[in-house]
């Protein structure tokens, strides 16, 4: 294999691997050098000898990896030499500290997107399209039925639901992934209200990190009280893992809502036991995926992490050089 | 249509009866008589007649969107419902706030029903205009009404309890009145509302 055609990223049993740099991106198992796109559990796993990630995500990564892990935090855009490659991390707009990985080697540039979105998000730096030869993209919501509504409309909907429950003296429990989604919703709510929102401890720990990073959110209160009366008419933000657990008993009678891109389809809403589904996603929708591919100017697209068949077929019909890059990536938040 | 859409969102999920009951009672307690009558008609499982076949709507969608047939087919099999598939796939245009605020009864009686006797060209012009000027949820509802596929049966006991609460009429009388063959109209609703007082 000649060096000018050899891939800069391949799928391996441990995740995405860069041969000339001898490093992995978001490895599934312990490796020597791990470049991390963001701190969600399916991307950041402990046990690797050395981690490289974007500085705004350092505190969150430390919460998972502990103080002793060997972690190098780099500024967005700053080049780092790894093996024979030059690597830089660039905002992905997914959560605080999320990054695309730009790899340059032998005059060629590959970019691995990590999880990303194109909608505005007050909690993190916006995705920047990078010119590249090959763009390796996530494809979580790669079906044309996934078209996200304006965030402000969804937040207004959440506020109306909260007001409705308040009138009947019932708590509104909004389930959001604890890292990223919860803080984004709390930040978006600040345009509508300055009333405090009760949050689960896991959410609050991350809210503190976001506040220290300068993100403005509504005031938060830890939902520690076990007296139902303290929550009458309140809004509570909790991780989905608490649904149906004993922790919920403190709210007495309550209404439940779930924030997720999967709530776009009504069948998914009916299959889940939430009163309301709110369509808020930290991933690119179908239209944002297509727009991003155009903006990178990439001559080849590689898809991984999600539903790749439909998008592959459509792009091929349009004459785009595209393939699926299979990894062992599991279910995602 | 917007208010009925909000109610629809509260009912079309796997949530609690408590929440659905509260949403129904709030709607029936405040909706205009003609809207309340239509909402009750639809939610109690009564069907409107089909104005346009789902397959025809899908043809219009393909021609309007330029999407390949296989992609529409695949989307439809993922979603499982034609009305919803169209509402998700159509490129939204500028929202017509006035059309959105028209009542449920006006939409059904003055916009959708008159299309029954129209030429296909006229039907298509109206429907495509609605697709492009309504938000996703109301677009979905219009498609369901057009194709006679509105199916969101609320359990009878929830409906009667919500009506009893909203109208302050004993639920036994509500149930009795609903068991008859009735047509959605203001008069029907006024009679239902007056049920307790007329001693009927
Ligand atoms: Zn993620
Ligand atoms: Zn992910």
XYZ file of C-alpha atoms in Angstrom, chain A residues 143-147 157 160-161 164-165 168 170 253-256 264-267 269-277 286-287 307 309-310 313-314 317-318, chain B residues 6 8-20 22-23 26 67-68 70-71 74-76 78-79 84-85 87-92 136-137 140 144:
76
model
C -33.153 9.378 7.612
C -34.978 12.282 5.921
C -37.841 12.093 8.435
C -35.450 13.507 11.011
C -35.794 17.262 10.624
C -43.728 23.982 24.293
C -46.484 25.629 28.274
C -46.501 22.038 29.537
C -50.289 23.563 32.576
C -49.026 21.161 35.267
C -53.008 21.662 38.678
C -48.349 18.802 39.800
C -48.212 12.669 41.247
C -46.192 14.181 38.403
C -46.194 14.626 34.653
C -43.232 13.321 32.636
C -39.457 13.068 16.324
C -41.465 9.942 15.456
C -44.866 9.572 17.055
C -44.500 5.792 17.211
C -43.561 8.596 21.733
C -46.316 6.018 21.988
C -43.899 3.216 22.883
C -42.416 5.186 25.790
C -44.319 5.944 28.949
C -43.845 9.715 28.972
C -46.716 12.223 28.855
C -44.898 14.402 26.337
C -42.029 13.955 23.887
C -30.608 14.453 7.883
C -30.547 17.897 6.329
C -28.106 4.355 10.390
C -27.600 2.379 4.572
C -30.151 4.950 3.429
C -27.621 4.807 -1.157
C -28.822 8.385 -1.647
C -27.197 7.996 -6.532
C -25.971 11.573 -6.436
C -51.823 20.720 21.483
C -53.395 15.751 20.253
C -49.780 15.959 21.470
C -50.954 15.350 25.025
C -52.971 12.285 24.034
C -50.737 10.719 21.370
C -48.036 9.423 23.751
C -47.670 6.523 26.138
C -48.128 8.710 29.219
C -50.416 8.564 32.207
C -54.207 8.634 32.239
C -53.972 11.378 34.839
C -52.247 13.718 32.375
C -54.538 12.803 29.490
C -56.353 16.816 32.676
C -55.572 17.762 29.056
C -58.925 21.626 29.941
C -37.408 12.765 -3.421
C -36.811 9.331 -4.979
C -37.510 4.359 -2.632
C -36.621 7.025 -0.073
C -38.379 3.633 3.253
C -39.416 6.681 5.275
C -42.984 5.494 5.279
C -39.960 3.589 9.293
C -42.728 5.975 10.337
C -47.037 11.610 9.423
C -44.497 10.689 6.738
C -45.620 16.046 7.408
C -42.018 15.029 8.168
C -40.740 14.994 4.590
C -42.317 18.113 3.115
C -40.051 21.146 3.006
C -41.749 23.682 5.303
C -45.489 19.788 11.175
C -48.157 18.863 13.737
C -50.070 15.845 10.062
C -55.211 12.493 8.708
